[in-house]
Coordinates of C-alpha atoms in Angstrom, one line a residue:
X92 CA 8.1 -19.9 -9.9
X93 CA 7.2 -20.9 -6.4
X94 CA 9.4 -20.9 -3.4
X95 CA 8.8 -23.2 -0.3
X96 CA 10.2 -21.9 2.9
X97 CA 10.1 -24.5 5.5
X98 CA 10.5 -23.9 9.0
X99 CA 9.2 -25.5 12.4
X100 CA 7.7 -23.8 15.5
X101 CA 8.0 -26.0 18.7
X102 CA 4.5 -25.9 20.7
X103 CA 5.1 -24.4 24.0
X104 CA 4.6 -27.1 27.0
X105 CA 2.5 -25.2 29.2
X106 CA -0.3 -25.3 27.2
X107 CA -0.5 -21.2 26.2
X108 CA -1.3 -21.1 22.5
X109 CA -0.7 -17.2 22.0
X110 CA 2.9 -17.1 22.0
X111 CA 2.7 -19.9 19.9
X112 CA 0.5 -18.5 17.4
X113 CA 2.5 -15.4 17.7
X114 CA 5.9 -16.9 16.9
X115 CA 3.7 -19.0 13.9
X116 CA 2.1 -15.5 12.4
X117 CA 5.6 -13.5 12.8
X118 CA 7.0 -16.1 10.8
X119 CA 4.6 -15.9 8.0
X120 CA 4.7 -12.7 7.4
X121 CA 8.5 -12.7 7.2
X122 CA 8.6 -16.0 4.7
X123 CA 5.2 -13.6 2.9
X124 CA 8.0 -10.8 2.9
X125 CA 11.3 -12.6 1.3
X126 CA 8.9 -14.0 -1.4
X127 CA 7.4 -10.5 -2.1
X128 CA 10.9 -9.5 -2.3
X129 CA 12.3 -12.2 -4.8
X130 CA 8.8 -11.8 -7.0
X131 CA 10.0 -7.9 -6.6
X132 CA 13.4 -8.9 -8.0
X133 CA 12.1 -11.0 -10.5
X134 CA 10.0 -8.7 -12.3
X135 CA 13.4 -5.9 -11.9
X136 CA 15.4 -9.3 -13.7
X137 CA 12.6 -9.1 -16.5
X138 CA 13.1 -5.9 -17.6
X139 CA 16.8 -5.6 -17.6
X140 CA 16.8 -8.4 -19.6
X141 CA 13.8 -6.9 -22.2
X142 CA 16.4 -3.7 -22.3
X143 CA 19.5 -5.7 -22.9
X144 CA 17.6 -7.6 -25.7
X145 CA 16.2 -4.5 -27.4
X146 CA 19.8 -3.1 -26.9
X147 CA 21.1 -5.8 -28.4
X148 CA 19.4 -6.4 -31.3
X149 CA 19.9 -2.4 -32.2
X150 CA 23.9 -2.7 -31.9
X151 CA 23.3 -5.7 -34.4
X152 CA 21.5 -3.4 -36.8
X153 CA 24.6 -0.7 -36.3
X154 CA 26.8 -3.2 -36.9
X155 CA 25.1 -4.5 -40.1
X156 CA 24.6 -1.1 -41.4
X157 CA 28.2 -0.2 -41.0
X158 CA 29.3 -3.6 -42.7
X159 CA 27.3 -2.7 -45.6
X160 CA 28.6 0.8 -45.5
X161 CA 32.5 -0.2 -45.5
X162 CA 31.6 -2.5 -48.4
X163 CA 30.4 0.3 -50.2
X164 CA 33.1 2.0 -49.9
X165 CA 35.6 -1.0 -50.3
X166 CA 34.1 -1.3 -54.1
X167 CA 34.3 2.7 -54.7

């Protein structure tokens, strides 16, 4: 999954690149930060859903299991 911030930096007039550059590098590492953040958030997403699966699919065995154990008793 890839995630495209956009964002524009207006060239200073008087010619001085460093706040320029400055402003430019800030910005990356804040856009570097929000996608660390959302990758971060991702891979918690992941795992819940792994653990709601797994949960899942042993309440389905409980549920069979006790199905098969009120038939039992239905026919005794």
């Amino acid at each position: 999954m890839y995630i495209y911030l956009y964002f524009t930096v207006k060239q200073p007039e008087n010619g001085t690149n460093d706040r320029w550059v400055s402003e430019l590098t800030s910005r990356l590492q804040e856009s570097e930060g929000a996608r660390s953040e959302v990758q971060d958030r991702l891979v918690r997403m992941q795992t819940d859903m792994e653990s709601l699966v797994a949960e899942s699919k042993h309440l389905a065995e409980l549920k069979d299991k006790h199905e098969t154990s009120l038939s039992d008793l239905e026919e005794r």
